[in-house]
Amino acid sequence: MSTDVTSPTGSVRPAETGAATARAFPNLALVKYWGKRDESLILPVAGSLSLTLDTFAATTTVQLDPAGEQDRFELNGHLATGTARDRVTTFLDLVRSRAGSQSRAIVRSVNEAPTGAGLASSAAGFAALATAASAAYGLELDTPALSRLARRGSGSAARSIIANVALWHAGTDDESSFAEEIPAPELAMVIATVDSSAKAVSSREAMRRTARTSPYFVAWITSTEASLTEMVAACRAGDFTQIGEITESHALRMHALIASTEPPIRYLRPASIEVLDAVVALRDAGIEAYATADAGPNVAVLTRPADAAAVATRLGEILGEDHVRVVGPGPGAHLVPDPVPPAGEAGT
Ligand code: 2P0
């Protein structure tokens, strides 16, 4: 197995054994990505900003299989088929074309996010896959190039390459659309799992519907650009209150946008609204907490680390403590020594 092939920044230099394993974490956006201007390159209509988490990692091994006729993808110990396998093969085709390789691969991935935790597993998954596949196929990529590559698997994966707070520049072409770390104050998130059933409409499909049918889409693009500029300034200034206010307002705007599609989509459930109200009440009581939610019913609450336990206690009273988890800032995608074992072996 390949080892010792990562730099401190997470950039990748070639592995020598045709196999590599990488680990990456999900991220939660404080300024959301919603809508593409180029579907095949996955260029977003506006930039976004997120916090990479320290929990719910995806770990992925890519092992070249020169004799194989097709790629094999094992996820959480089960052979994946259909769309999941096709997305991995499409992604590996891109890596192969850059590496000048015809070799198929065996991909083994373990995702620690509980099903329905509301954390886009595609971000951690494709960040880990991009990192491991680049190393296994011998591509020499710096961190921005790795972020651009991960973006081609899933837009939000561009941000999971990066530690802590990641700014994804929308860019105007493949070269200019990547994420980078920016300075920010210490942040914590309290994840409130409201409902763990699968979402009715995937984000990819819902983004398409939004662009096609919402009368508010142009306003969303321009207002997101403005929110992002303010958010970057607030991060650089270490202004937690401003970061929180933009986070909550931008999330609510995204859900309003999504509700304005034809036919409409609504991801938030009554219990999500109850959590949103509880967050307002926490602020009224003097605890700075700000809510956000992705394309699903679960709510994540941004706090200062010192307030996270109090916020978790309050949300636990509403949802039950099993449904509440405190998470912090996490590392960017990086290579690790231990491969994911084949399906059927211990640990999967
Ligand atoms: C975000 N989401 O900024 C937003 C907020 C969901 C809601 O990024 O089509 O899975 O693979 O590029 O990355 C989900 O979008 O979509 C997402 P694709 P992705 O986190």
Coordinates of C-alpha atoms and ligand atoms in Angstrom, one line a residue:
M1 CA 0.0 0.0 0.0
S2 CA 1.2 3.5 -0.6
T3 CA 2.0 5.6 2.4
D4 CA 3.6 8.9 3.1
V5 CA 2.5 10.6 -0.1
T6 CA 0.7 13.6 1.3
S7 CA 2.0 17.1 2.0
P8 CA 0.8 19.1 5.0
T9 CA -1.5 21.0 2.7
G10 CA -3.1 17.8 1.5
S11 CA -1.8 18.1 -2.0
V12 CA -1.0 14.8 -3.7
R13 CA 2.1 13.4 -5.3
P14 CA 2.1 10.1 -7.2
A15 CA 1.9 6.8 -5.4
E16 CA 4.2 4.1 -6.5
T17 CA 2.1 1.1 -6.0
G18 CA -1.1 1.8 -7.9
A19 CA -3.1 1.9 -4.7
A20 CA -3.9 4.7 -2.3
T21 CA -6.3 5.4 0.5
A22 CA -7.7 8.8 1.4
R23 CA -10.0 10.3 4.1
A24 CA -12.2 13.3 3.8
F25 CA -15.0 14.9 5.9
P26 CA -18.3 16.5 5.0
N27 CA -18.8 20.2 5.0
L28 CA -21.7 22.4 5.9
A29 CA -22.2 25.6 3.8
L30 CA -22.7 28.9 5.5
V31 CA -23.2 30.5 2.1
K32 CA -24.9 27.9 0.0
Y33 CA -24.2 26.5 -3.4
W34 CA -27.5 26.1 -5.3
G35 CA -27.4 26.1 -9.1
K36 CA -25.0 25.4 -11.9
R37 CA -24.1 27.4 -14.9
D38 CA -22.3 24.5 -16.5
E39 CA -23.6 21.0 -15.8
S40 CA -20.8 19.0 -17.2
L41 CA -17.9 21.0 -15.7
I42 CA -20.0 21.6 -12.5
L43 CA -19.4 25.3 -12.5
P44 CA -21.7 27.0 -9.9
V45 CA -23.8 30.1 -10.6
A46 CA -22.1 31.8 -7.6
G47 CA -19.4 31.1 -5.0
S48 CA -20.1 29.5 -1.6
L49 CA -18.4 29.1 1.7
S50 CA -18.4 26.2 4.2
L51 CA -17.1 24.7 7.3
T52 CA -15.4 21.3 6.9
L53 CA -16.3 19.1 9.8
D54 CA -14.3 16.8 12.1
T55 CA -16.9 14.0 12.1
F56 CA -18.5 11.5 9.7
A57 CA -15.5 10.8 7.5
A58 CA -15.5 9.0 4.2
T59 CA -12.4 6.7 3.7
T60 CA -11.7 5.4 0.2
T61 CA -9.2 3.1 -1.3
V62 CA -8.5 3.1 -5.0
Q63 CA -6.6 0.1 -6.3
L64 CA -5.7 -0.2 -9.9
D65 CA -7.0 -3.4 -11.6
P66 CA -5.3 -3.6 -15.0
A67 CA -6.9 -6.9 -15.8
G68 CA -10.4 -5.7 -14.8
E69 CA -13.0 -5.1 -17.5
Q70 CA -14.9 -2.6 -15.4
D71 CA -14.6 -0.6 -12.2
R72 CA -15.8 -2.2 -9.0
F73 CA -17.2 0.0 -6.3
E74 CA -17.8 -1.3 -2.8
L75 CA -19.6 1.1 -0.4
N76 CA -19.9 0.3 3.3
G77 CA -19.1 -3.4 2.5
H78 CA -21.6 -3.8 -0.3
L79 CA -21.1 -3.9 -4.0
A80 CA -22.6 -0.7 -5.5
T81 CA -24.5 -0.7 -8.8
G82 CA -26.6 1.7 -10.8
T83 CA -26.1 5.5 -10.4
A84 CA -23.7 5.2 -7.5
R85 CA -21.3 2.9 -9.5
D86 CA -21.8 5.0 -12.8
R87 CA -20.8 8.2 -11.0
V88 CA -17.6 6.6 -9.7
T89 CA -16.8 5.3 -13.2
T90 CA -17.5 8.6 -14.9
F91 CA -15.2 10.3 -12.3
L92 CA -12.4 7.7 -12.8
D93 CA -12.7 8.1 -16.6
L94 CA -11.7 11.7 -16.0
V95 CA -8.7 10.7 -13.9
R96 CA -7.7 8.0 -16.4
S97 CA -7.9 10.5 -19.3
R98 CA -5.5 12.8 -17.4
A99 CA -3.2 10.1 -16.3
G100 CA -3.1 8.4 -19.8
S101 CA -4.2 5.1 -18.2
Q102 CA -6.7 2.5 -19.4
S103 CA -6.7 0.6 -16.1
R104 CA -9.9 -0.1 -14.3
A105 CA -9.9 0.2 -10.5
I106 CA -11.4 -1.4 -7.4
V107 CA -12.8 1.3 -5.2
R108 CA -13.7 0.6 -1.6
S109 CA -15.3 3.2 0.5
V110 CA -16.6 3.5 4.0
N111 CA -18.8 6.4 4.9
E112 CA -19.2 7.1 8.7
A113 CA -22.2 9.5 8.2
P114 CA -25.3 7.8 9.5
T115 CA -27.9 7.5 6.8
G116 CA -30.1 10.5 6.9
A117 CA -27.8 12.7 9.1
G118 CA -28.4 15.4 6.5
L119 CA -24.7 15.6 5.6
A120 CA -24.2 15.4 1.9
S121 CA -22.2 12.2 1.7
S122 CA -21.2 13.1 -1.9
A123 CA -18.9 15.9 -0.7
A124 CA -16.8 13.7 1.6
G125 CA -17.1 10.8 -0.8
F126 CA -15.8 12.5 -3.9
A127 CA -13.2 14.5 -2.0
A128 CA -11.8 11.2 -0.7
L129 CA -12.1 9.5 -4.1
A130 CA -10.4 12.4 -5.9
T131 CA -7.5 12.3 -3.4
A132 CA -7.1 8.5 -3.5
A133 CA -7.6 8.2 -7.3
S134 CA -5.1 10.9 -8.1
A135 CA -2.5 9.2 -6.0
A136 CA -3.3 5.7 -7.3
Y137 CA -3.1 6.8 -11.0
G138 CA 0.0 8.8 -10.4
L139 CA -1.3 12.3 -11.0
E140 CA 0.7 15.1 -9.3
L141 CA -1.8 17.7 -8.2
D142 CA -1.5 20.6 -5.9
T143 CA -4.4 21.5 -3.5
P144 CA -6.3 23.8 -5.9
A145 CA -6.0 21.2 -8.7
L146 CA -7.3 18.5 -6.4
S147 CA -10.3 20.8 -5.4
R148 CA -11.1 21.3 -9.1
L149 CA -10.9 17.6 -9.7
A150 CA -13.2 16.8 -6.7
R151 CA -15.7 19.4 -8.0
R152 CA -16.2 17.3 -11.1
G153 CA -17.6 14.5 -9.0
S154 CA -19.9 16.7 -6.9
G155 CA -19.7 20.5 -6.6
S156 CA -19.6 20.6 -2.8
A157 CA -16.7 18.1 -2.8
A158 CA -14.5 20.9 -4.0
R159 CA -14.8 22.4 -0.5
S160 CA -14.2 19.1 1.4
I161 CA -10.6 19.0 0.0
I162 CA -10.0 22.1 2.2
A163 CA -9.6 22.3 6.0
N164 CA -11.7 24.5 8.3
V165 CA -13.4 27.3 6.4
A166 CA -13.4 26.9 2.6
L167 CA -14.2 29.6 0.1
W168 CA -15.2 28.1 -3.3
H169 CA -14.6 30.6 -6.0
A170 CA -17.4 30.3 -8.6
G171 CA -14.8 31.0 -11.4
T172 CA -15.5 31.3 -15.0
D173 CA -14.0 28.1 -16.3
D174 CA -12.6 24.8 -15.0
E175 CA -9.3 26.4 -14.1
S176 CA -10.7 29.2 -11.9
S177 CA -13.4 27.2 -10.0
F178 CA -11.8 25.8 -6.8
A179 CA -11.9 26.2 -3.1
E180 CA -9.3 27.5 -0.7
E181 CA -9.0 28.0 3.0
I182 CA -9.7 31.4 4.5
P183 CA -9.0 32.6 8.0
A184 CA -12.0 32.5 10.4
P185 CA -12.8 32.5 14.1
E186 CA -13.3 29.2 15.9
L187 CA -16.7 27.8 15.1
A188 CA -18.8 24.9 16.2
M189 CA -21.9 23.2 14.8
V190 CA -24.7 21.4 16.6
I191 CA -26.4 19.0 14.1
A192 CA -30.0 18.3 14.9
T193 CA -31.4 15.3 13.1
V194 CA -35.0 15.9 12.6
D195 CA -35.9 13.2 10.1
S196 CA -33.7 10.5 8.7
S197 CA -35.8 9.4 5.7
A198 CA -34.4 9.8 2.2
K199 CA -35.2 13.1 0.5
A200 CA -37.9 13.2 -2.1
V201 CA -35.9 15.2 -4.7
S202 CA -32.1 15.0 -5.0
S203 CA -30.2 18.3 -4.8
R204 CA -28.9 17.8 -8.3
E205 CA -32.4 17.5 -9.7
A206 CA -33.8 20.3 -7.4
M207 CA -31.1 22.7 -8.6
R208 CA -32.0 22.0 -12.2
R209 CA -35.7 22.6 -11.5
T210 CA -34.8 25.9 -9.6
A211 CA -32.8 27.2 -12.5
R212 CA -35.5 26.3 -15.0
T213 CA -38.6 27.5 -13.2
S214 CA -38.0 29.9 -10.3
P215 CA -38.8 33.5 -11.0
Y216 CA -36.3 34.4 -8.2
F217 CA -33.3 32.6 -9.6
V218 CA -31.5 35.7 -10.9
A219 CA -32.1 37.5 -7.6
W220 CA -30.7 34.4 -5.8
I221 CA -27.4 34.6 -7.9
T222 CA -26.9 38.4 -7.3
S223 CA -27.8 38.2 -3.6
T224 CA -25.6 35.2 -3.0
E225 CA -22.6 37.0 -4.5
A226 CA -23.4 39.9 -2.1
S227 CA -23.8 37.6 0.9
L228 CA -20.5 35.9 0.0
T229 CA -18.6 39.1 -0.1
E230 CA -20.0 40.1 3.3
M231 CA -19.3 36.6 4.7
V232 CA -15.7 36.6 3.6
A233 CA -15.2 40.0 5.2
A234 CA -16.8 38.8 8.4
C235 CA -14.6 35.7 8.5
R236 CA -11.5 37.7 8.0
A237 CA -12.6 40.2 10.7
G238 CA -13.4 37.3 13.1
D239 CA -16.9 38.8 13.5
F240 CA -18.9 35.8 14.8
T241 CA -22.2 37.6 15.0
Q242 CA -22.0 38.7 11.4
I243 CA -21.0 35.2 10.3
G244 CA -24.0 33.8 12.1
E245 CA -26.5 36.3 10.8
I246 CA -25.5 35.8 7.2
T247 CA -25.5 32.0 7.7
E248 CA -29.1 32.0 8.9
S249 CA -30.5 34.5 6.4
H250 CA -28.8 32.8 3.4
A251 CA -30.1 29.4 4.4
L252 CA -33.7 30.7 4.7
R253 CA -33.3 32.4 1.3
M254 CA -32.2 29.2 -0.2
H255 CA -35.3 27.4 1.2
A256 CA -37.5 30.2 0.0
L257 CA -36.0 29.9 -3.5
I258 CA -36.5 26.1 -3.5
A259 CA -40.1 26.6 -2.5
S260 CA -40.6 28.9 -5.4
T261 CA -40.0 26.2 -8.0
E262 CA -42.6 24.7 -10.3
P263 CA -43.7 22.1 -9.0
P264 CA -42.6 23.4 -5.6
I265 CA -40.2 21.6 -3.3
R266 CA -40.1 21.9 0.4
Y267 CA -37.4 20.2 2.4
L268 CA -38.1 21.6 5.8
R269 CA -40.6 19.7 8.0
P270 CA -42.7 20.9 11.0
A271 CA -40.0 19.7 13.4
S272 CA -37.4 21.6 11.4
I273 CA -39.4 24.8 11.9
E274 CA -39.6 24.0 15.6
V275 CA -35.8 23.9 15.8
L276 CA -35.5 27.2 13.8
D277 CA -37.9 28.8 16.4
A278 CA -35.8 27.3 19.3
V279 CA -32.7 28.9 17.8
V280 CA -34.4 32.3 17.8
A281 CA -35.4 31.8 21.4
L282 CA -31.8 30.9 22.3
R283 CA -30.7 34.2 20.9
D284 CA -33.4 36.0 22.8
A285 CA -32.0 34.3 25.9
G286 CA -28.5 35.6 25.1
I287 CA -26.9 32.5 23.5
E288 CA -25.6 33.3 20.0
A289 CA -26.8 30.5 17.8
Y290 CA -27.7 30.6 14.1
A291 CA -29.5 27.9 12.1
T292 CA -28.9 26.6 8.7
A293 CA -30.3 23.6 6.7
D294 CA -29.3 21.9 3.5
A295 CA -31.5 20.1 1.0
G296 CA -33.3 18.1 3.7
P297 CA -35.2 18.5 6.9
N298 CA -32.2 18.5 9.3
V299 CA -31.0 21.6 10.9
A300 CA -27.4 22.6 11.8
V301 CA -26.8 25.3 14.3
L302 CA -23.7 27.5 14.2
T303 CA -22.3 28.5 17.6
R304 CA -19.2 29.6 19.4
P305 CA -17.5 26.5 20.8
A306 CA -18.1 27.7 24.3
D307 CA -21.9 27.8 23.7
A308 CA -22.2 24.4 21.8
A309 CA -23.1 22.4 24.9
A310 CA -25.9 24.7 26.0
V311 CA -27.3 24.7 22.4
A312 CA -27.1 20.9 22.3
T313 CA -28.9 20.6 25.6
R314 CA -31.8 22.8 24.4
L315 CA -32.1 21.0 21.1
G316 CA -31.9 17.7 22.9
E317 CA -34.9 18.6 25.0
I318 CA -36.9 19.1 21.7
L319 CA -35.6 16.2 19.6
G320 CA -34.1 13.8 22.2
E321 CA -30.4 13.8 22.9
D322 CA -29.7 11.0 20.4
H323 CA -30.7 13.3 17.6
V324 CA -28.2 16.0 18.5
R325 CA -24.4 16.0 17.9
V326 CA -21.8 18.7 18.4
V327 CA -19.1 18.9 15.7
G328 CA -16.1 21.1 15.1
P329 CA -13.8 22.2 12.2
G330 CA -12.1 19.4 10.5
P331 CA -9.1 18.7 8.2
G332 CA -8.9 18.7 4.5
A333 CA -8.8 15.5 2.5
H334 CA -5.6 13.6 3.0
L335 CA -4.0 10.3 2.3
V336 CA -3.9 7.7 5.0
P337 CA -1.9 4.4 5.3
D338 CA -4.6 1.8 6.1
P339 CA -6.7 0.6 3.2
V340 CA -10.4 -0.1 3.4
P341 CA -10.8 -3.9 3.7
P342 CA -12.6 -5.8 0.9
A343 CA -16.3 -6.5 1.3
G344 CA -16.9 -9.4 3.6
E345 CA -13.8 -8.9 5.7
A346 CA -13.8 -7.5 9.2
G347 CA -14.6 -3.9 9.8
T348 CA -17.2 -3.3 7.0
Ligands
2P0_1 C1 -24.3 23.4 -0.3 N1 -25.9 21.7 -1.2 O1 -23.7 24.5 -0.5 C2 -25.6 23.1 -0.9 C3 -26.7 23.5 0.1 C4 -27.1 21.3 -0.7 C5 -27.8 22.5 -0.1 O2 -24.0 21.5 -2.3 O3 -24.9 18.3 -8.2 O4 -24.4 17.3 -3.9 O5 -23.2 17.0 -7.0 O6 -22.8 19.4 -7.6 O7 -22.6 19.1 -4.3 C6 -25.5 19.8 -2.5 O8 -25.0 19.7 -3.8 O9 -24.5 18.8 -5.9 C7 -25.1 21.0 -2.0 P1 -23.8 18.3 -7.3 P2 -24.0 18.6 -4.4 O10 -23.7 22.5 0.5

